[in-house]
Coordinates of C-alpha atoms in Angstrom, one line a residue:
Chain M
X225 CA 43.8 -13.6 -17.8
X226 CA 46.5 -16.6 -18.1
X227 CA 43.5 -19.1 -19.8
X228 CA 42.6 -16.8 -22.0
X229 CA 44.9 -17.6 -25.5
X230 CA 44.6 -21.6 -24.3
X231 CA 41.1 -20.9 -24.7
X232 CA 41.3 -19.8 -28.4
X233 CA 43.8 -22.7 -28.8
X234 CA 41.3 -25.4 -28.0
X235 CA 38.2 -23.7 -30.2
X236 CA 41.1 -23.3 -33.2
X237 CA 42.0 -27.0 -32.5
X238 CA 38.6 -28.4 -32.4
X239 CA 37.8 -26.4 -35.4
X240 CA 40.5 -27.8 -37.0
X241 CA 39.6 -31.1 -35.9
X242 CA 35.8 -31.2 -36.6
X243 CA 37.2 -29.8 -39.9
X244 CA 39.6 -32.8 -40.3
X245 CA 37.5 -35.8 -38.9
X246 CA 34.5 -34.3 -41.4
X247 CA 37.0 -33.8 -45.0
X248 CA 37.1 -38.2 -44.0
X249 CA 33.2 -37.9 -44.3
X250 CA 32.5 -34.6 -46.8
X251 CA 34.4 -32.5 -48.0
X252 CA 33.4 -28.5 -46.7
X253 CA 31.7 -26.5 -49.5
X254 CA 34.1 -23.1 -50.3
X255 CA 31.1 -21.4 -48.1
X256 CA 31.9 -23.5 -45.1
X257 CA 35.7 -23.0 -45.4
X258 CA 35.0 -19.5 -45.7
X259 CA 33.3 -19.2 -42.5
X260 CA 36.5 -21.5 -40.9
X261 CA 38.9 -18.9 -42.5
X262 CA 36.9 -15.9 -41.1
X263 CA 37.1 -17.9 -37.9
X264 CA 40.5 -18.4 -37.5
X265 CA 41.4 -14.6 -38.9
X266 CA 38.9 -13.1 -35.9
X267 CA 40.9 -15.8 -33.6
X268 CA 44.5 -14.6 -34.7
X269 CA 42.8 -10.7 -34.2
X270 CA 42.0 -11.5 -30.5
X271 CA 45.4 -13.4 -29.8
X272 CA 47.2 -10.4 -31.5
X273 CA 45.1 -7.7 -29.6
X274 CA 46.3 -9.7 -26.3
X275 CA 49.9 -9.7 -27.5
X276 CA 50.0 -6.1 -27.3
X277 CA 48.0 -5.5 -24.4
X278 CA 50.2 -8.0 -23.0
X279 CA 53.7 -5.7 -24.2
X280 CA 51.8 -2.6 -23.3
X281 CA 50.9 -4.1 -19.1
X282 CA 54.8 -4.9 -19.9
X283 CA 56.0 -1.7 -20.9
X284 CA 54.3 0.1 -18.3
X285 CA 55.2 -2.6 -15.4
X286 CA 59.0 -1.2 -16.1
X287 CA 57.7 2.5 -15.5
X288 CA 56.0 2.4 -12.7
X289 CA 59.2 -0.3 -11.0
X290 CA 61.5 2.8 -12.6
X291 CA 59.3 5.5 -10.8
X292 CA 58.7 3.8 -7.3
X293 CA 63.2 3.4 -7.8
X294 CA 63.1 7.0 -8.2
X295 CA 61.0 7.4 -5.0
X296 CA 62.8 5.0 -3.0
X297 CA 65.9 6.3 -3.9
X298 CA 64.8 10.0 -3.1
X299 CA 62.7 8.7 0.0
X300 CA 66.1 7.5 1.6
X301 CA 67.6 10.5 1.8
X302 CA 67.6 12.5 4.7
X303 CA 65.2 14.7 5.7
X304 CA 66.5 18.4 4.4
X305 CA 66.1 19.9 8.8
X306 CA 69.0 17.4 9.2
X307 CA 71.3 17.8 5.7
X308 CA 74.1 19.5 8.1
X309 CA 74.5 15.6 9.3
X310 CA 75.0 14.5 5.8
X311 CA 77.4 18.0 5.4
X312 CA 79.3 16.7 8.8
X313 CA 82.3 14.3 8.8
X314 CA 84.2 12.4 11.6
X315 CA 86.8 10.2 11.2
X316 CA 90.2 9.7 13.2
X317 CA 93.6 8.0 14.0
X318 CA 95.1 6.2 16.4
X319 CA 98.5 3.9 17.5
X320 CA 99.4 1.8 19.9
X321 CA 103.3 0.7 21.0
X322 CA 105.4 -1.2 22.1
X323 CA 108.9 -0.1 22.1
X324 CA 111.8 -2.6 23.8
X325 CA 114.8 -0.3 23.5
X326 CA 118.1 0.4 26.3
X327 CA 116.2 3.3 27.7
X328 CA 113.8 1.1 28.7
X329 CA 110.7 -0.9 27.9
X330 CA 107.0 1.1 27.7
X331 CA 103.7 0.0 26.3
X332 CA 102.1 3.3 25.5
X333 CA 98.8 4.8 23.1
X334 CA 100.9 6.9 21.7
X335 CA 98.2 8.8 20.1
X336 CA 93.8 8.6 19.8
X337 CA 92.7 11.1 17.4
X338 CA 89.6 12.9 16.4
X339 CA 88.2 14.7 13.5
X340 CA 85.2 16.8 13.1
X341 CA 84.6 18.9 10.0
X342 CA 81.4 20.6 8.3
X343 CA 81.0 21.7 5.1
X344 CA 79.0 25.0 5.2
X345 CA 78.6 25.7 1.6
X346 CA 79.9 24.0 -1.7
X347 CA 83.2 26.6 -0.7
X348 CA 83.3 27.2 2.6
X349 CA 84.0 24.6 5.6
X350 CA 85.7 24.2 8.6
X351 CA 88.3 21.1 9.9
X352 CA 89.5 20.1 13.3
X353 CA 91.5 17.4 14.3
X354 CA 91.8 17.0 18.8
X355 CA 94.4 14.4 19.7
X356 CA 94.7 12.4 23.1
X357 CA 98.3 12.1 23.5
X358 CA 99.7 9.0 25.8
X359 CA 95.6 7.9 26.7
X360 CA 95.4 10.2 29.9
X361 CA 95.8 14.1 30.5
X362 CA 95.9 16.2 33.2
X363 CA 97.9 17.2 36.2
X364 CA 101.0 15.1 36.7
X365 CA 99.9 13.0 33.9
X366 CA 102.4 11.4 31.4
X367 CA 99.4 12.8 27.9
X368 CA 97.8 15.7 26.9
X369 CA 95.0 16.7 25.1
X370 CA 95.9 18.9 21.9
X371 CA 93.6 20.6 19.5
X372 CA 96.0 19.9 16.6
X373 CA 93.8 21.3 13.7
X374 CA 90.8 23.7 14.1
X375 CA 90.3 26.5 10.9
X376 CA 88.1 27.1 7.9
X377 CA 88.9 26.8 4.5
X378 CA 87.3 28.9 1.4
X379 CA 87.2 27.9 -2.1
X380 CA 88.8 30.5 -4.3
X381 CA 88.4 28.9 -7.8
X382 CA 89.2 26.1 -9.0
X383 CA 92.8 25.6 -7.7
X384 CA 92.6 27.9 -5.4
X385 CA 91.7 27.6 -2.0
X386 CA 92.4 29.8 1.2
X387 CA 92.2 29.0 5.2
X388 CA 91.7 31.2 8.3
X389 CA 92.6 29.2 12.0
X390 CA 94.8 27.0 13.3
X391 CA 96.6 24.3 10.6
X392 CA 99.6 22.5 10.5
X393 CA 102.5 23.6 8.6
X394 CA 103.2 23.0 5.3
X395 CA 106.6 21.1 6.0
X396 CA 108.2 18.2 5.6
X397 CA 106.7 14.3 4.0
X398 CA 104.7 13.7 7.6
X399 CA 104.0 17.1 9.2
X400 CA 100.6 17.6 7.3
X401 CA 100.3 13.3 6.8
X402 CA 100.9 11.5 9.2
X403 CA 97.6 9.1 9.9
X404 CA 99.9 5.5 10.7
X405 CA 99.3 3.8 7.6
X406 CA 100.8 6.1 6.0
X407 CA 104.7 6.0 7.1
X408 CA 106.8 3.2 8.0
X409 CA 108.4 2.5 10.9
X410 CA 106.7 2.4 14.0
X411 CA 107.5 5.7 15.3
X412 CA 107.8 8.8 13.5
X413 CA 111.3 9.6 12.0
X414 CA 114.2 11.3 14.2
X415 CA 114.7 13.9 11.5
X416 CA 111.0 15.5 11.2
X417 CA 110.6 15.1 14.9
X418 CA 113.9 16.9 16.3
X419 CA 114.4 19.6 13.1
X420 CA 111.2 20.3 11.5
X421 CA 109.5 19.9 14.3
X422 CA 106.7 17.7 13.5
X423 CA 104.1 17.8 14.5
X424 CA 104.0 21.5 14.1
X425 CA 100.5 23.7 14.0
X426 CA 100.4 27.2 14.2
X427 CA 97.2 29.8 14.3
X428 CA 97.3 32.5 11.2
X429 CA 96.1 32.5 7.4
X430 CA 97.0 30.8 4.1
X431 CA 96.4 30.2 0.7
X432 CA 97.4 26.9 -1.3
X433 CA 96.9 26.2 -4.8
X434 CA 98.1 24.9 -8.1
X435 CA 99.7 27.1 -10.7
X436 CA 100.2 24.5 -13.3
X437 CA 98.8 20.8 -13.7
X438 CA 101.1 18.9 -10.4
X439 CA 102.8 22.3 -9.6
X440 CA 101.5 23.6 -6.3
X441 CA 101.8 26.5 -4.1
X442 CA 101.5 27.4 -0.4
X443 CA 102.0 30.5 1.6
X444 CA 101.0 31.2 5.6
X445 CA 101.6 33.7 8.3
X446 CA 101.2 32.6 11.3
X447 CA 102.0 33.1 14.6
X448 CA 105.6 31.8 15.3
X449 CA 108.3 29.9 17.8
X450 CA 109.2 31.0 20.6
X451 CA 112.6 29.2 22.0
X452 CA 113.4 28.4 25.2
X453 CA 116.9 31.1 25.9
X454 CA 118.4 29.4 29.3
X455 CA 118.5 25.2 30.7
X456 CA 118.9 22.0 28.5
X457 CA 116.4 23.0 25.5
X458 CA 117.5 26.4 25.3
X459 CA 117.0 27.7 21.8
X460 CA 116.4 24.1 20.2
X461 CA 113.5 24.5 17.9
X462 CA 111.5 21.5 18.8
X463 CA 110.8 23.1 22.1
X464 CA 109.8 26.6 20.5
X465 CA 106.3 25.5 19.2
X466 CA 104.1 27.4 21.1
X467 CA 101.0 24.9 20.0
X468 CA 98.4 28.2 19.9
X469 CA 97.9 28.4 23.5
X470 CA 98.3 32.1 25.2
X471 CA 101.2 32.1 22.2
X472 CA 103.6 35.1 22.4
X473 CA 102.9 37.0 18.7
X474 CA 105.0 40.0 18.8
X475 CA 107.1 38.1 15.8
X476 CA 105.1 36.0 13.3
X477 CA 106.2 33.9 10.5
X478 CA 105.9 33.1 7.1
X479 CA 106.4 29.9 4.9
X480 CA 106.0 28.7 1.6
X481 CA 106.5 26.0 0.0
X482 CA 106.8 24.6 -4.1
X483 CA 105.7 21.1 -4.5
X484 CA 105.7 19.3 -8.1
X485 CA 103.3 15.8 -8.4
X486 CA 103.5 16.0 -12.2
X487 CA 103.9 12.6 -12.5
X488 CA 102.0 9.5 -10.6
X489 CA 103.9 8.3 -7.6
X490 CA 106.4 11.6 -7.5
X491 CA 106.4 14.6 -5.2
X492 CA 109.6 16.9 -4.9
X493 CA 109.0 19.4 -2.7
X494 CA 110.9 22.3 -0.9
X495 CA 109.7 24.5 1.8
X496 CA 111.1 27.8 3.5
X497 CA 110.3 30.0 6.6
X498 CA 111.3 33.1 7.8
X499 CA 110.2 34.4 11.2
X500 CA 111.9 38.0 12.4
X501 CA 112.3 36.8 16.7
X502 CA 111.5 33.7 17.8
X503 CA 112.4 35.1 21.1
X504 CA 109.3 37.0 20.8
X505 CA 110.6 40.0 21.5
X506 CA 113.4 39.0 23.9
X507 CA 116.9 38.4 22.0
X508 CA 116.1 39.6 18.7
X509 CA 117.5 36.4 17.1
X510 CA 115.4 35.8 13.7
X511 CA 115.5 32.4 11.9
X512 CA 115.4 30.7 8.5
X513 CA 114.5 26.8 8.2
X514 CA 114.7 25.3 4.6
X515 CA 113.6 21.6 3.8
X516 CA 113.7 19.9 0.7
X517 CA 112.2 16.2 0.0
X518 CA 111.3 13.7 -2.7
X519 CA 109.0 11.1 -2.1
X520 CA 109.0 8.5 -4.6
X521 CA 106.6 5.0 -5.1
X522 CA 106.8 3.5 -8.5
X523 CA 105.0 0.6 -8.5
X524 CA 106.3 -2.1 -5.3
X525 CA 109.4 0.4 -5.0
X526 CA 109.5 3.5 -2.8
X527 CA 112.2 5.8 -1.8
X528 CA 112.1 9.2 0.7
X529 CA 114.7 11.3 1.3
X530 CA 114.3 14.3 3.3
X531 CA 117.1 17.4 4.0
X532 CA 116.1 19.6 6.3
X533 CA 118.1 22.8 7.9
X534 CA 117.4 25.7 10.5
X535 CA 120.3 29.0 10.5
X536 CA 119.6 31.3 13.7
X537 CA 121.4 34.8 13.6
X538 CA 123.8 35.7 16.4
X539 CA 126.1 32.8 17.1
X540 CA 127.9 34.2 19.8
X541 CA 124.3 35.3 21.5
X542 CA 122.8 32.3 21.4
X543 CA 125.6 30.4 23.4
X544 CA 126.4 33.2 25.7
X545 CA 122.7 32.9 27.0
X546 CA 123.0 29.1 28.0
X547 CA 126.1 27.1 27.2
X548 CA 124.0 24.1 26.6
X549 CA 122.9 25.8 23.6
X550 CA 126.6 26.8 21.8
X551 CA 126.3 25.8 18.5
X552 CA 122.7 25.5 18.0
X553 CA 122.9 28.4 15.7
X554 CA 122.6 25.6 13.1
X555 CA 120.2 23.0 13.1
X556 CA 120.2 20.0 10.4
X557 CA 119.4 16.7 9.9
X558 CA 118.3 14.3 6.7
X559 CA 117.2 10.7 6.0
X560 CA 117.1 8.4 3.1
X561 CA 114.3 6.0 3.5
X562 CA 113.9 3.0 0.6
X563 CA 110.6 0.6 0.3
X564 CA 109.3 -2.0 -1.4
X565 CA 105.6 -2.7 -1.1
X566 CA 103.5 -5.8 -2.1
X567 CA 101.4 -9.1 -1.6
X568 CA 102.8 -12.1 -0.2
X569 CA 101.0 -15.3 -2.2
X570 CA 97.1 -15.7 -1.5
X571 CA 97.7 -13.6 1.7
X572 CA 95.4 -11.3 2.2
X573 CA 96.3 -7.3 2.4
X574 CA 99.7 -5.9 1.3
X575 CA 103.2 -5.9 3.3
X576 CA 105.8 -3.5 3.2
X577 CA 109.6 -4.0 4.4
X578 CA 111.4 -0.9 4.8
X579 CA 115.1 0.9 5.7
X580 CA 115.5 4.4 6.7
X581 CA 118.6 5.9 8.1
X582 CA 118.6 9.2 10.2
X583 CA 121.3 12.1 11.0
X584 CA 120.6 14.7 13.0
X585 CA 122.3 17.6 15.3
X586 CA 120.5 20.2 17.2
X587 CA 124.0 21.6 17.5
X588 CA 125.8 21.4 14.5
X589 CA 127.3 24.7 14.6
X590 CA 129.3 23.6 17.6
X591 CA 133.0 22.6 16.9
X592 CA 132.6 19.8 19.2
X593 CA 130.8 16.3 17.7
X594 CA 127.0 16.3 18.6
X595 CA 125.5 14.8 16.0
X596 CA 122.5 11.8 16.1
X597 CA 122.8 8.7 13.6
X598 CA 119.5 6.1 14.1
X599 CA 118.8 3.5 11.7
X600 CA 115.6 1.1 11.6
X601 CA 114.7 -1.6 9.8
X602 CA 111.7 -3.5 10.0
X603 CA 108.2 -3.5 7.8
X604 CA 104.4 -2.6 8.0
X605 CA 101.4 -5.4 7.5
X606 CA 98.1 -3.5 5.7
X607 CA 95.2 -6.0 6.4
X608 CA 93.5 -3.5 4.7
X609 CA 94.6 0.1 3.6
X610 CA 93.3 1.8 6.8
X611 CA 94.8 -0.8 9.7
X612 CA 98.1 -1.2 10.1
X613 CA 101.0 -3.6 12.2
X614 CA 104.6 -2.9 12.2
X615 CA 107.7 -3.7 13.6
X616 CA 111.0 -2.2 13.2
X617 CA 114.0 -3.0 14.6
X618 CA 116.3 0.5 15.9
X619 CA 119.9 1.2 16.3
X620 CA 120.7 4.7 17.6
X621 CA 124.3 6.0 17.9
X622 CA 124.9 9.0 19.9
X623 CA 128.2 10.9 20.1
X624 CA 127.8 11.3 23.9
X625 CA 127.9 7.6 23.9
X626 CA 123.6 6.8 25.2
X627 CA 122.8 5.0 22.1
X628 CA 119.4 3.5 22.3
X629 CA 118.8 -0.1 20.6
X630 CA 116.0 -2.2 20.6
X631 CA 112.8 -2.9 18.6
X632 CA 109.2 -1.2 18.3
X633 CA 106.2 -2.8 17.9
X634 CA 102.4 -0.7 16.8
X635 CA 99.2 -0.9 15.3
X636 CA 97.5 1.7 13.9
X637 CA 94.6 2.5 12.3
X638 CA 92.8 5.3 10.7
X639 CA 88.8 6.3 8.9
Chain U
X180 CA 98.4 43.5 16.7
X181 CA 98.0 46.1 14.0
X182 CA 100.8 43.6 12.5
X183 CA 99.0 40.2 12.4
X184 CA 95.6 42.4 10.9
X185 CA 98.3 44.3 8.0
X186 CA 99.3 40.9 7.1
X187 CA 96.3 38.7 7.4
X188 CA 94.5 42.0 5.6
X189 CA 97.6 41.8 2.3
X190 CA 96.7 37.6 2.3
X191 CA 92.8 38.7 1.7
X192 CA 93.6 41.2 -0.8
X193 CA 95.8 38.9 -2.9
X194 CA 93.3 35.7 -2.8
X195 CA 89.9 38.1 -3.8
X196 CA 90.4 38.5 -7.3
X197 CA 90.3 34.6 -8.1
X198 CA 86.9 35.2 -6.3
X199 CA 84.5 32.0 -4.4
X200 CA 83.3 29.7 -6.9
X201 CA 81.7 26.5 -6.3
X202 CA 83.3 22.7 -6.8
X203 CA 85.2 22.4 -9.7
X204 CA 83.0 20.5 -12.2
X205 CA 86.0 19.5 -15.4
X206 CA 83.3 18.1 -17.4
X207 CA 79.4 17.9 -17.4
X208 CA 78.6 14.3 -17.0
X209 CA 76.3 14.7 -19.9
X210 CA 79.0 15.7 -21.9
X211 CA 81.2 13.5 -21.3
X212 CA 78.8 10.8 -21.9
X213 CA 78.2 12.2 -25.3
X214 CA 81.8 12.7 -26.1
X215 CA 81.9 9.1 -25.4
X216 CA 80.3 7.8 -28.4
X217 CA 81.0 10.7 -30.1
X218 CA 78.2 12.8 -30.3
X219 CA 75.5 10.0 -30.9
X220 CA 74.8 8.5 -27.7
X221 CA 72.3 5.4 -27.0
X222 CA 69.3 6.1 -24.4
X223 CA 70.7 5.4 -21.3
X224 CA 69.7 1.9 -19.5
X225 CA 69.8 1.0 -15.9
X226 CA 71.4 -2.4 -13.9
X227 CA 69.2 -3.1 -10.9
X228 CA 71.9 -4.3 -8.4
X229 CA 70.9 -7.4 -7.0
X230 CA 72.1 -8.8 -3.8
X231 CA 75.4 -10.5 -5.1
X232 CA 75.9 -7.9 -7.5
X233 CA 75.8 -5.3 -4.3
X234 CA 78.2 -7.5 -2.1
X235 CA 80.8 -7.7 -4.9
X236 CA 80.5 -4.1 -5.1
X237 CA 80.8 -3.5 -1.6
X238 CA 84.2 -5.7 -1.7
X239 CA 85.2 -3.3 -3.9
X240 CA 84.1 0.3 -2.5
X241 CA 84.7 -0.9 1.2
X242 CA 81.2 0.2 2.3
X243 CA 77.4 -0.9 0.4
X244 CA 76.9 0.9 -2.6
X245 CA 74.2 3.8 -2.2
X246 CA 70.8 3.5 -4.2
X247 CA 69.2 0.2 -5.9
X248 CA 70.2 0.8 -10.0
X249 CA 73.4 2.1 -12.1
X250 CA 73.1 3.9 -14.9
X251 CA 74.7 3.5 -17.9
X252 CA 75.0 4.0 -21.3
X253 CA 75.7 0.7 -23.5
X254 CA 76.0 0.2 -27.2
X255 CA 78.0 -2.6 -29.2
X256 CA 81.3 -3.5 -27.5
X257 CA 81.1 -0.2 -25.1
X258 CA 79.8 0.7 -21.9
X259 CA 79.7 4.2 -20.0
X260 CA 79.1 4.9 -16.5
X261 CA 78.9 8.5 -14.3
X262 CA 79.7 7.5 -10.2
X263 CA 80.2 9.1 -7.0
X264 CA 82.7 7.4 -4.6
X265 CA 84.2 10.0 -1.9
X266 CA 87.3 10.5 -1.5
X267 CA 88.2 12.1 2.0
X268 CA 84.7 13.7 2.9
X269 CA 83.0 14.4 -0.6
X270 CA 82.0 12.9 -3.4
X271 CA 84.3 12.6 -6.5
X272 CA 82.4 12.6 -9.6
X273 CA 83.5 10.7 -12.0
X274 CA 83.1 8.5 -16.2
X275 CA 84.6 5.9 -16.8
X276 CA 84.6 4.0 -20.7
X277 CA 84.6 0.7 -20.4
X278 CA 85.3 -0.9 -24.5
X279 CA 85.8 -4.7 -24.9
X280 CA 86.0 -5.4 -21.6
X281 CA 89.1 -2.9 -21.0
X282 CA 89.1 0.5 -19.7
X283 CA 89.3 3.0 -22.6
X284 CA 88.9 6.6 -20.6
X285 CA 88.4 7.7 -16.8
X286 CA 88.1 11.5 -16.5
X287 CA 87.1 13.0 -13.4
X288 CA 84.4 15.1 -14.4
X289 CA 82.8 17.2 -10.4
X290 CA 85.8 17.4 -7.8
X291 CA 84.2 18.8 -4.4
X292 CA 87.1 17.4 -2.0
X293 CA 89.7 20.7 -0.7
X294 CA 92.7 18.4 -1.2
X295 CA 94.0 15.8 -3.8
X296 CA 92.4 17.6 -6.9
X297 CA 95.8 16.2 -8.6
X298 CA 93.7 13.2 -9.7
X299 CA 91.9 15.1 -12.4
X300 CA 95.1 15.6 -14.3
X301 CA 95.6 13.3 -17.8
X302 CA 99.0 12.0 -15.9
X303 CA 97.0 10.5 -13.5
X304 CA 93.8 9.1 -15.5
X305 CA 95.8 7.5 -18.3
X306 CA 97.2 5.2 -16.5
X307 CA 93.7 2.9 -16.2
X308 CA 93.8 2.7 -20.3
X309 CA 93.8 -0.6 -21.3
X310 CA 93.7 -1.7 -17.5
X311 CA 90.8 -4.4 -17.2
X312 CA 89.6 -7.1 -14.4
X313 CA 92.2 -9.8 -13.2
X314 CA 90.8 -12.8 -11.7
X315 CA 90.8 -11.5 -8.0
X316 CA 88.5 -8.2 -8.6
X317 CA 91.9 -6.3 -9.1
X318 CA 93.3 -3.9 -11.6
X319 CA 95.3 -6.2 -13.8
X320 CA 97.9 -3.5 -13.6
X321 CA 99.4 -1.1 -10.8
X322 CA 98.5 2.3 -11.0
X323 CA 100.7 4.8 -8.9
X324 CA 99.9 6.6 -6.8
X325 CA 99.8 11.2 -6.0
X326 CA 101.6 11.5 -2.9
X327 CA 99.1 13.8 -0.7
X328 CA 96.1 12.6 -2.9
X329 CA 96.0 9.2 -1.4
X330 CA 92.5 8.7 -0.7
X331 CA 91.4 10.6 -4.0
X332 CA 93.5 7.9 -6.0
X333 CA 91.8 5.2 -4.0
X334 CA 88.5 6.3 -4.4
X335 CA 89.2 6.8 -8.5
X336 CA 90.9 3.2 -8.6
X337 CA 87.3 1.6 -6.6
X338 CA 85.4 3.5 -9.5
X339 CA 87.3 1.9 -11.6
X340 CA 86.8 -1.4 -11.0
X341 CA 83.5 -1.2 -10.0
X342 CA 82.9 0.3 -13.6
X343 CA 84.5 -3.1 -15.1
X344 CA 82.4 -5.2 -12.9
X345 CA 79.3 -3.9 -13.9
X346 CA 80.7 -3.5 -17.5
X347 CA 81.0 -7.9 -17.0
X348 CA 77.9 -8.4 -15.4
X349 CA 75.7 -6.9 -18.1
X350 CA 77.4 -8.6 -20.9
X351 CA 76.9 -12.2 -18.9
X352 CA 73.1 -10.6 -19.1
X353 CA 73.1 -10.4 -22.7

C-alpha cells in the first residue's frame, strides 16, 4: 500500500520523459496532448483518493485509540464487589523522641498511631484512630493501647456535619491536629497538655459547620471529666480524663467553639466547656473551661498564641478534700510561639525555627507560688511535608525548684 | 441514661432540618468550562501522558497520576483543566484556567472531604491569580494555607502546579 503513490509518480515521470524526449524528435499532436492530460488527471484523482483514504484511516485510528484508552482506564478500576476497598482508607503517624533532661535521659517511641476510615455512602462515614503509646502496653508496661477516635459522621447539607461516637474535643490548637509534622517542638506544649488537657477525647454527639464564609462553629454533648478527689493529683484536670473506658456518666459536658479562618493563614478561635459536676455525683463540683487562641502563618512567618483557664466551683470544698488540691479551683496557662519557615538554598525540603514560652499553673487559686514556666528554642526540618526531624533546647523553671532543663531530639511522620 | 438520650435527641432534632445531602457541588465542571470560554467552549482534547510527563507530574503530586490522558479545553492562549486530587481521604475536583502561562482562575468545583471545605472560598483561591511556575517546578509565589485544612490546601496547590505543567507541555508541542 505504501508503494502505490510511488508507482503513480514513476508512471507520471515516464510519461513526461517520453513526452519531452519525443518532443525533441516530433511535437505531439493535439490528440496526443489530450490523452496525456487525461492520464495525468486520472493519476491526480487516484492520488487524491488515496490521500482521502489515508486521512480517514488516521481519524479512524485516533478514534480507536481514544476508545481503547477509555476501556483501559475503565478496566483499571477495581471490580464492583471490591469497591469497599476504594471506600476505605488507612493512615497514621508516629514519633520517636530522645530527651536529655535534668530529670533523666530517655529514648521513647512515644506514639505509634493508625487511622482507619470507611465511607459507607457519600454522606455517611466512619473514622477511627488507635494509638500505642511508649511502645509496649500491658500489665506493668510503660505504655498503653488507646482508642482515641471512633465515630460515625453524617453530612448535613453542604456545610454542616454531625457525628456520634468517640472523638477529640474541639478545644485548643493541637488537640485535634497533632500529627508531628504539624507542630514545632519534640514534645507537645506544656499548656495544652496540663491545662486543656491534650490529648482529650470524649464520647457523645456533636455538630459542626460553617455559619458564613470562614466562620465556623462546633457544639458537642459528651461524657465528662471525673477528677480524683484525693492524693497529689486531686482535682487536676488532666487526671480527670476517663478516656471513655466504662466512664462514669452522671454528669455530661457541653462544649462549644467558634472559629474564624476568613483570611488565608489566619485562625482565631475560642472554646468553652461547662460540666455540672466533674466528680460525677460525689462532691457536686461544677467546672468551666475557657480557651482562646490565634494561629497565624503569613508567608514565612508564623505566630501561635493560646490562653486557657479552668474555673472549678467551691474552692473551700476542694481544699478540704486534700491539702494538695488547694488552689485548684483555678487552673490556667498561656503560651506564645513565633516561628519562621522556608527553604535554605538548594537543600531539599524546608526548615523552620521557633521559640516558645509557656506559663501554666494547676494551683492558680492558691496564695503560694506554684507557677511553672518553660522556654523552648529549636528547629524542625521537613525533607518532605509529611516527615519531620526536630530539635529543641528546653528550660523549665518551677517554683518548687525542680527545674527541668536539657534538649530533645525527635523524628516524626504522617501518611 | 435518660439524660443522655434527652441531650442526643435534642442534638438530632436541631440537626435534622438541615437535611442529608451528597458531596458539595459548588459548580458543575461543564458549567465551569463554559464560563471559562465566555459561553463558547472549544471541543475538549486529550493530552496523553508520556512516561516523562508522568514522572514530572509524580514529582508534583507525590504519587503517580491516575489514567493515561488528561482532558483539557484549549482556545488561543487559554487552557482549562478539570482535575481531581485527594486531600485527606476523598478527591477534590478543581477547575483551573491558564492564560498566557499564568493562572487566571482556580475554583473548587466538588468537595467530598469532611474537613477543609474552606478551600472553596474566594479568599483562598484568589491567591493563585497571576501565579506561574518558577524554574524549580513550584509556584512563583507563596500561597498562605488555612489552619485545619492543610491537606485540602496542599491538594489544590498541587493541581495548580500540574495545570501549569500540562499547559506548558501542550504549548511546546504546537
